[in-house]
Amino acid sequence: MFKPLQPVSGAAKVILGIAFFVLFVGAWSIATFGGHVPPTFLADPATMVREAINLFVEFDFAYDIAITVWRVVGGFVLAAIVALPLGILMGTYKAVEAFLEPFVSFARYLPASAFIPLLILWAGIGETQKLLVIFIGSVFQIILMVAVTVGSVRRDLVEAAYTLGARDGGIIRRVLIPASAPDIAEILRLVLGWAWTYVIVAELIGSSSGIGHMIVDSQALLNTGQIIFGIIVIGCIGLVSDFLFKAANRRLFPWSLA
Amino acid sequence: MSKLIIDGVNRIFPGVRGAAPTEALKPTSLEVQDNDFITILGPSGCGKSTLLRIVAGLDRPTAGRVLLDGEPVLAPGPERGMVFQSYTLFPWLTVQQNICFGLREKGVSPSRQREIAAHYVGRVGLTGFEHHYPKMLSGGMQQRTAIARALANDPKILLLDEPFGALDNQTRSLMQELLLGIWEQDRKTVLFVTHDIEEAIFMANRVVVMTARPGRIKCDLAIDLPHPRHYTIKTSPEFSAYKARLTEEIRVESLKVT
Ligand SMILES: Nc1ncnc2c1ncn2[C@@H]1O[C@H](COP(=O)(O)OP(=O)(O)OP(=O)(O)O)[C@@H](O)[C@H]1O
Ligand SMILES: [Mg+2]
């Protein structure tokens, strides 16, 4: 079981994965029920569950979750629509790369959260501003990573396509894009994960709904149970979206595994 | 008139970062007649691949020109089919889709594409594997698919760069018979690069020997063995005589390299 790179069986994998969560909740329970941490700093698991039910029943938390998911997905899809064609062009044509690469590399390091005050000035505190934060946080990352992926497609495959009569358009459509598709899907999965951190920051500042907003409200009331539950919900949604992405990749690109 | 004329072609690779330029190929001339099966034999690094890539249009000569049916070769195209030493099947396409790649690029109707693919799948003995992805095939099967993919385009000339170099001896000799069988039926013009002397004699009606780097043609030997050839011919006295002669030619060149 502890040989380098030796695979473990499916059952062992599930048990080990669950074991971590059991240990985690166990440590949390000892710290809180055992009275080692005052309840104002950290609620115990039972309180958290009670607060969670309270959130759904009294504060319509399901609506907050839906709003947050909508913002992440909306901003992320917009970013992908803009970034994918640009990234592919940049990876394909060295001239486009020379033109865009310096700016995109610079823009990539601009922290999306630092734009929030500016975006509030420009777009108010409505949905547009939230979507823009996600958009700015994601778009440059996707462009750059897609460009690198497309640019590193095996040259001999491109050459083979040329000797089979493909022209430049065919090379892009029938070689570069399909060859990098699994990696592009992986990039999108990764960036979607980052988009989740941007949305919460956007909701912490100037928002009246969403998971982030609930967390700020709970902080004012020192309700650590609700804060922890909010964080756990975000983690769970991330887990589900990751799982969906991976399942979709397996279905879409059976050739890249096997 | 000759089918393919290679006229004074040489190739000098510019040195990188102040290094001296590499002359890979001395001015080389070769005339290939219609229906010729020519094997190019030479020690490693003598410029065989470079010459073949120039004929394919994947590389440009420093001087000289290549004519196919009187037309100068300036870029890669479907009338010069190529099989590479590395496996270059498109991993996201099945065997059948790989074979159809060039046909689709030409705008052949899907039903006709499938007919042609089925024909060549049969000829290279891959019936039953049409819907397999390259990852699920052995090296020999991948190269057979690559040959079928090049032939399906009905090229004027077939260029093969050590296509069986990575295969074990048994598979290699089966592949030689398979390719020779196809040639005996179609009489397609073939330029075949190898460093295996038996392979060169068995397949060819002319063996061209190149010198050590920088390569040039030092010997052009017609092989007068009757067709159809059976693998048992490899033990005949005529075959042995050719082999002795070429072994000597190559030995002198290989000694220069090491
Ligand atoms: N792109 C390149 N840039 C610089 N030098 C190159 C390049 N391609 C090939 N060469 C040089 O040209 C020479 C001939 O290379 P080539 O690949 O044609 O040899 P080869 O006869 O096919 O050898 P092998 O039998 O090992 O495949 C080699 O010395 C190689 O270092
Ligand atoms: Mg070579």
XYZ file of C-alpha atoms and ligand atoms in Angstrom:
548
model
C 0.000 0.000 0.000
C 2.905 2.353 0.685
C 5.001 1.687 -2.393
C 5.754 4.789 -4.532
C 3.178 5.315 -7.318
C 1.474 2.017 -6.498
C -2.281 2.384 -7.151
C -4.757 1.548 -4.347
C -8.008 -0.345 -4.865
C -11.289 1.531 -5.419
C -12.707 0.595 -1.999
C -9.527 1.616 -0.155
C -9.620 4.933 -1.977
C -13.175 5.698 -0.823
C -12.465 4.596 2.752
C -9.305 6.711 2.958
C -11.120 9.725 1.524
C -13.952 9.443 4.049
C -11.502 8.735 6.879
C -10.047 12.205 6.511
C -13.436 13.868 7.006
C -14.160 11.656 10.002
C -10.843 12.650 11.594
C -11.522 16.292 10.814
C -14.980 16.323 12.415
C -13.560 14.296 15.320
C -10.842 16.881 16.010
C -13.390 19.676 15.664
C -15.723 17.957 18.178
C -12.930 17.401 20.702
C -11.890 21.050 20.432
C -15.422 22.424 20.857
C -17.340 19.902 23.022
C -14.243 19.421 25.166
C -14.342 23.149 25.949
C -10.852 23.822 24.581
C -12.155 26.640 22.338
C -14.740 29.213 23.452
C -18.024 28.970 21.453
C -17.790 32.620 20.301
C -14.729 31.705 18.256
C -15.793 28.334 16.962
C -19.231 26.751 17.099
C -19.491 23.015 17.775
C -20.836 20.651 15.057
C -24.274 20.315 16.681
C -24.749 24.093 16.829
C -23.672 24.376 13.256
C -26.291 21.872 12.123
C -28.962 23.728 14.116
C -27.915 27.054 12.606
C -27.867 25.509 9.152
C -31.492 24.377 9.477
C -32.345 27.817 10.830
C -30.722 29.439 7.776
C -32.833 27.471 5.344
C -36.091 27.782 7.278
C -35.967 31.428 8.351
C -33.571 33.201 6.008
C -34.241 31.454 2.708
C -30.597 30.438 2.347
C -31.425 28.326 -0.730
C -32.032 31.589 -2.582
C -28.598 32.900 -1.548
C -26.958 29.737 -2.778
C -28.791 29.964 -6.095
C -27.789 33.611 -6.551
C -24.128 32.880 -5.846
C -24.049 29.897 -8.203
C -25.694 32.017 -10.872
C -23.056 34.748 -10.503
C -20.128 32.342 -10.680
C -21.496 30.468 -13.653
C -22.577 33.658 -15.456
C -19.244 35.456 -15.055
C -17.305 32.314 -15.805
C -19.245 31.503 -18.985
C -18.801 35.078 -20.235
C -15.068 34.844 -19.561
C -14.834 31.497 -21.341
C -16.721 32.810 -24.395
C -14.256 35.670 -24.750
C -11.116 33.820 -23.684
C -11.341 30.553 -25.621
C -11.181 32.051 -29.146
C -8.485 34.512 -28.091
C -6.435 31.798 -26.407
C -6.705 29.510 -29.413
C -5.690 32.308 -31.800
C -2.800 33.220 -29.535
C -1.588 29.639 -29.372
C -1.908 29.196 -33.125
C -0.471 32.408 -34.516
C 2.831 33.620 -33.138
C 2.053 37.173 -34.311
C -1.154 37.288 -32.236
C 0.829 35.890 -29.348
C 3.499 38.579 -29.687
C 0.732 41.204 -29.778
C -1.360 40.031 -26.806
C 0.974 38.067 -24.573
C 2.686 40.974 -22.765
C -0.618 42.650 -21.912
C -2.395 39.467 -20.881
C 0.514 38.392 -18.690
C 0.413 41.795 -17.016
C -3.368 41.772 -16.607
C -3.283 38.265 -15.179
C -1.511 39.513 -12.068
C -4.045 42.255 -11.368
C -6.024 40.961 -8.377
C -9.708 40.815 -9.295
C -10.709 41.873 -5.791
C -8.737 45.131 -6.138
C -11.081 46.098 -8.964
C -14.166 45.858 -6.788
C -14.169 49.522 -5.632
C -13.621 50.671 -9.211
C -16.292 48.356 -10.560
C -18.750 49.624 -7.970
C -18.095 53.139 -9.280
C -18.612 52.037 -12.857
C -21.344 49.485 -12.597
C -22.999 50.105 -9.222
C -23.555 47.273 -6.765
C -25.910 45.284 -8.980
C -25.368 41.985 -10.730
C -23.246 43.516 -13.518
C -20.549 44.384 -11.013
C -20.508 40.854 -9.544
C -20.278 39.281 -12.977
C -17.483 41.653 -13.940
C -15.387 40.679 -10.913
C -15.608 37.011 -11.876
C -15.012 37.897 -15.512
C -11.859 39.918 -14.832
C -10.568 37.283 -12.447
C -11.013 34.456 -14.954
C -10.601 35.788 -18.474
C -6.850 36.456 -18.543
C -6.021 33.199 -16.812
C -8.003 31.206 -19.367
C -6.518 33.077 -22.342
C -2.961 32.469 -21.239
C -3.308 28.829 -20.246
C -5.277 27.927 -23.379
C -2.650 29.659 -25.534
C 0.131 27.624 -23.942
C -1.822 24.386 -24.385
C -2.667 25.031 -28.032
C 0.888 26.174 -28.756
C 2.350 22.946 -27.414
C 0.321 20.509 -29.531
C 2.640 17.837 -30.965
C 4.280 19.220 -34.099
C 4.376 15.849 -35.832
C 0.565 15.630 -35.668
C 0.322 19.022 -37.360
C 2.816 17.912 -39.999
C 0.933 14.670 -40.572
C -2.255 16.679 -41.129
C -0.489 18.896 -43.665
C 0.706 15.866 -45.636
C -2.894 14.628 -45.647
C -4.000 17.817 -47.361
C -5.221 19.917 -44.443
C -5.052 23.677 -44.873
C -4.609 26.233 -42.095
C -8.299 26.306 -41.139
C -8.367 22.513 -41.029
C -5.243 22.444 -38.873
C -6.959 24.645 -36.286
C -10.346 22.931 -36.398
C -9.303 19.334 -36.842
C -5.929 19.139 -35.092
C -5.129 21.974 -32.682
C -8.567 22.198 -31.063
C -9.291 18.471 -30.653
C -5.716 17.780 -29.510
C -5.924 20.387 -26.756
C -9.594 19.887 -25.850
C -9.002 17.662 -22.772
C -6.409 20.082 -21.398
C -8.700 23.035 -22.104
C -11.479 21.315 -20.157
C -9.024 20.824 -17.303
C -8.089 24.533 -17.427
C -11.759 25.512 -17.239
C -12.246 23.248 -14.228
C -9.293 24.860 -12.479
C -10.331 28.437 -13.233
C -13.914 27.737 -12.169
C -12.476 26.824 -8.775
C -10.720 30.183 -8.579
C -13.899 31.969 -9.683
C -15.500 30.730 -6.447
C -13.030 32.678 -4.367
C -13.698 35.860 -6.364
C -17.477 35.629 -5.989
C -17.304 35.410 -2.229
C -15.030 38.460 -2.053
C -17.408 40.326 -4.378
C -20.314 39.421 -2.104
C -18.484 40.431 1.065
C -18.419 43.998 -0.263
C -21.594 45.797 -1.259
C -24.069 42.990 -1.643
C -27.484 42.160 -0.234
C -27.664 38.522 -1.204
C -25.491 35.480 -1.775
C -23.423 33.174 0.421
C -20.739 35.835 0.965
C -23.342 38.311 2.145
C -24.740 35.786 4.608
C -21.227 35.249 5.994
C -20.725 38.986 6.610
C -24.141 39.234 8.300
C -23.336 36.274 10.540
C -20.013 37.791 11.485
C -21.814 40.909 12.764
C -23.900 38.608 14.984
C -20.888 36.492 16.036
C -22.732 33.456 14.651
C -19.737 31.222 13.881
C -22.038 28.249 13.239
C -23.552 29.984 10.229
C -20.188 31.176 8.943
C -18.760 27.670 9.084
C -21.841 26.264 7.412
C -21.519 28.859 4.616
C -17.912 27.850 4.040
C -18.837 24.164 4.015
C -21.595 24.825 1.477
C -19.087 26.518 -0.839
C -16.747 23.558 -0.469
C -19.566 21.127 -1.287
C -20.648 23.039 -4.386
C -17.021 23.077 -5.524
C -16.810 19.338 -4.968
C -19.979 18.729 -6.991
C -18.929 20.974 -9.882
C -15.513 19.289 -9.938
C -17.147 15.910 -10.053
C -19.453 16.974 -12.882
C -16.528 18.390 -14.859
C -14.503 15.214 -14.438
C -17.441 13.019 -15.402
C -18.086 15.174 -18.477
C -14.412 14.954 -19.481
C -14.461 11.203 -19.193
C -17.492 11.049 -21.472
C -16.275 13.634 -23.968
C -12.673 12.483 -24.279
C -12.575 8.717 -23.886
C -9.509 8.609 -26.146
C -7.335 10.563 -23.731
C -7.712 8.014 -20.934
C -7.911 4.321 -21.859
C 10.048 11.975 -67.849
C 10.846 10.995 -64.298
C 8.055 11.025 -61.762
C 10.066 12.726 -59.036
C 13.197 14.773 -59.621
C 15.412 15.795 -56.732
C 17.809 18.293 -58.241
C 20.863 19.534 -56.340
C 19.003 19.676 -53.042
C 21.030 20.518 -49.960
C 20.153 21.616 -46.449
C 22.205 23.620 -44.009
C 20.682 24.197 -40.586
C 21.730 27.574 -39.186
C 23.731 27.345 -35.975
C 21.901 28.265 -32.797
C 23.459 31.049 -30.666
C 26.712 31.443 -32.516
C 27.268 27.709 -33.078
C 28.551 26.711 -36.496
C 25.810 25.818 -39.007
C 25.157 22.092 -39.561
C 25.285 20.807 -43.097
C 22.826 17.925 -42.953
C 22.674 17.206 -46.665
C 25.216 17.841 -49.430
C 23.756 18.742 -52.840
C 21.885 15.583 -53.766
C 20.210 14.586 -57.011
C 17.955 11.608 -57.562
C 15.435 10.669 -60.221
C 12.549 8.420 -59.346
C 10.606 6.721 -62.126
C 6.917 5.940 -62.048
C 6.217 2.747 -60.051
C 9.710 2.720 -58.532
C 10.141 1.357 -55.041
C 13.299 3.087 -53.864
C 14.840 2.514 -50.467
C 17.284 5.032 -49.061
C 19.883 3.434 -46.852
C 22.350 5.322 -44.678
C 23.942 5.581 -41.264
C 22.175 7.481 -38.498
C 22.264 11.252 -38.827
C 23.198 11.283 -42.514
C 20.214 13.385 -43.533
C 17.727 10.723 -44.688
C 14.830 12.242 -42.775
C 15.883 15.701 -43.896
C 15.751 14.630 -47.542
C 12.360 12.977 -47.129
C 10.936 15.994 -45.300
C 12.081 18.229 -48.148
C 10.323 15.981 -50.680
C 7.209 16.065 -48.473
C 7.412 19.864 -48.401
C 7.704 19.965 -44.609
C 11.178 21.510 -44.881
C 12.675 23.791 -47.532
C 16.031 23.058 -49.146
C 18.818 25.621 -48.756
C 19.453 25.231 -52.489
C 18.135 23.055 -55.289
C 14.600 22.002 -56.094
C 12.213 19.094 -56.068
C 9.809 18.426 -58.959
C 6.880 16.031 -58.878
C 5.372 15.415 -62.321
C 7.172 18.585 -63.426
C 5.589 20.712 -60.707
C 7.917 22.247 -58.103
C 7.285 21.131 -54.524
C 6.915 24.171 -52.269
C 4.625 23.046 -49.464
C 3.186 19.809 -48.073
C 0.208 18.401 -49.943
C -1.997 15.335 -50.242
C -0.344 14.103 -53.468
C 2.719 13.178 -51.366
C 1.595 10.819 -48.610
C 3.917 10.430 -45.645
C 4.339 7.817 -42.932
C 6.518 8.962 -40.034
C 8.839 7.003 -37.807
C 7.035 8.243 -34.695
C 3.414 7.253 -34.255
C 1.395 10.132 -35.657
C -2.168 8.836 -35.663
C -4.588 11.422 -34.283
C -5.316 10.019 -30.815
C -8.825 11.514 -30.692
C -9.922 9.717 -33.862
C -10.693 6.031 -34.314
C -8.848 3.923 -36.893
C -11.614 4.562 -39.397
C -11.745 8.299 -38.733
C -7.962 8.529 -39.002
C -8.072 6.880 -42.412
C -10.858 9.263 -43.490
C -8.942 12.390 -42.355
C -7.573 13.356 -45.760
C -10.735 12.291 -47.603
C -12.846 14.577 -45.446
C -10.415 17.408 -46.072
C -10.930 16.805 -49.821
C -14.707 16.966 -49.430
C -15.422 13.321 -50.284
C -18.956 12.318 -49.278
C -19.225 10.483 -45.936
C -20.579 7.279 -47.460
C -17.761 7.166 -50.006
C -15.264 7.916 -47.202
C -16.474 4.886 -45.284
C -16.225 2.691 -48.388
C -12.634 3.731 -49.040
C -11.723 3.354 -45.358
C -13.242 -0.130 -45.243
C -11.219 -1.095 -48.320
C -7.896 0.004 -46.816
C -8.723 -1.349 -43.360
C -9.103 -4.710 -45.084
C -5.878 -4.389 -47.027
C -3.767 -3.660 -43.954
C -5.530 -6.430 -42.027
C -7.276 -4.343 -39.391
C -10.832 -5.519 -39.948
C -12.631 -5.500 -36.607
C -10.508 -2.624 -35.255
C -12.215 0.223 -37.165
C -13.637 1.770 -34.032
C -10.569 1.422 -31.813
C -8.641 4.465 -30.682
C -4.873 4.505 -31.371
C -4.100 4.008 -27.669
C -5.778 0.620 -27.868
C -3.541 -0.559 -30.747
C -0.076 -2.108 -30.797
C 2.765 -0.243 -32.526
C 2.502 -2.433 -35.626
C -1.236 -1.834 -35.888
C -0.701 1.909 -35.522
C 1.799 1.955 -38.367
C -0.521 -0.141 -40.536
C -3.251 2.410 -39.884
C -0.820 5.197 -40.782
C -0.039 3.453 -44.076
C -3.750 3.012 -44.788
C -4.335 6.678 -43.930
C -1.677 7.784 -46.419
C -2.880 5.372 -49.142
C -6.544 6.341 -48.769
C -5.634 9.760 -50.160
C -4.387 8.028 -53.326
C -1.116 10.013 -53.369
C 1.139 10.134 -56.419
C 4.060 9.073 -54.264
C 4.298 7.466 -50.846
C 7.096 8.624 -48.526
C 8.013 6.388 -45.598
C 10.567 7.384 -42.947
C 11.706 4.244 -41.091
C 8.076 3.285 -40.527
C 8.976 -0.058 -38.959
C 11.986 1.182 -36.993
C 10.336 0.838 -33.596
C 8.879 -2.643 -34.182
C 10.244 -6.024 -33.113
C 11.831 -8.222 -35.776
C 8.906 -10.562 -36.244
C 6.357 -7.773 -36.672
C 8.769 -5.845 -38.835
C 9.157 -8.647 -41.360
C 5.377 -9.202 -41.495
C 4.931 -5.482 -42.150
C 7.503 -5.601 -44.934
C 5.563 -8.360 -46.654
C 2.317 -6.482 -46.177
C 3.660 -3.257 -47.677
C 5.375 -5.096 -50.519
C 2.139 -6.974 -51.234
C 0.275 -3.691 -51.492
C 2.958 -2.289 -53.789
C 2.927 -5.387 -56.018
C -0.805 -4.794 -56.581
C -0.906 -0.999 -56.875
C 2.607 -0.219 -58.132
C 2.502 3.089 -56.325
C 5.740 5.068 -56.461
C 7.481 4.702 -53.092
C 10.433 6.360 -51.382
C 11.343 4.366 -48.281
C 13.988 5.377 -45.741
C 15.617 2.717 -43.585
C 18.881 1.758 -41.972
C 18.133 -1.974 -42.172
C 19.974 -3.558 -45.105
C 17.749 -6.635 -45.485
C 14.667 -4.462 -45.401
C 16.160 -2.198 -48.051
C 16.911 -5.080 -50.443
C 13.729 -7.030 -49.807
C 11.396 -4.185 -50.653
C 13.194 -2.212 -53.322
C 13.845 -2.262 -56.998
C 16.573 0.325 -56.327
C 18.622 0.894 -53.198
C 20.238 4.284 -52.754
C 23.088 4.438 -50.229
C 24.000 7.702 -48.534
C 27.305 8.691 -46.979
C 27.766 9.705 -43.375
C 26.877 13.298 -42.513
C 26.819 15.502 -44.430
C 24.922 13.020 -46.560
C 25.128 12.591 -50.285
C 24.355 9.626 -52.530
C 27.366 7.376 -52.949
C 25.815 4.336 -54.590
C 22.642 3.525 -56.500
C 22.046 -0.198 -56.840
C 19.285 -1.809 -58.925
C 17.802 -4.911 -57.275
C 16.871 -7.520 -59.864
C 14.852 -9.940 -57.822
C 11.605 -11.283 -59.266
C 8.164 -10.290 -57.988
C 6.111 -11.376 -56.161
C 8.745 -11.746 -53.475
C 8.316 -14.170 -50.647
C 10.221 -13.804 -47.377
C 12.203 -16.956 -48.256
C 13.988 -14.872 -50.864
C 16.038 -13.446 -48.008
C 18.027 -16.686 -47.913
C 18.667 -16.911 -51.675
C 22.228 -16.513 -53.039
C 21.301 -13.419 -55.084
C 19.911 -11.759 -51.987
C 23.068 -12.628 -50.043
C 25.240 -11.139 -52.768
C 23.343 -7.828 -52.607
C 23.557 -7.945 -48.875
C 27.311 -8.478 -48.855
C 27.787 -5.596 -51.255
C 25.603 -3.141 -49.313
C 26.992 -4.236 -45.943
C 30.433 -3.225 -47.137
C 29.200 0.143 -48.466
C 27.417 0.952 -45.201
C 30.236 -0.296 -42.976
C 32.658 2.203 -44.445
C 30.180 5.019 -43.723
C 29.273 3.879 -40.226
C 32.955 3.782 -39.301
C 33.200 7.460 -40.227
C 30.444 8.352 -37.783
C 31.824 6.681 -34.693
N 15.816 21.134 -37.200
C 17.145 20.900 -37.175
N 18.002 21.830 -36.731
C 19.330 21.601 -36.704
N 19.907 20.468 -37.094
C 19.111 19.488 -37.550
C 17.695 19.646 -37.613
N 17.171 18.509 -38.111
C 18.203 17.678 -38.333
N 19.378 18.263 -38.016
C 20.725 17.665 -38.165
O 20.838 17.177 -39.457
C 21.466 15.917 -39.469
C 20.646 14.915 -40.254
O 19.439 14.659 -39.554
P 18.351 13.607 -40.064
O 17.266 13.601 -39.089
O 17.999 13.924 -41.465
O 19.182 12.256 -40.001
P 18.698 10.777 -40.346
O 19.548 10.282 -41.453
O 17.231 10.741 -40.548
O 19.104 10.000 -39.026
P 18.330 8.794 -38.280
O 18.623 7.542 -39.056
O 18.990 8.759 -36.940
O 16.889 9.134 -38.231
C 21.668 15.505 -38.033
O 23.025 15.643 -37.720
C 20.872 16.490 -37.231
O 21.581 16.855 -36.077
Mg 15.544 9.948 -39.455
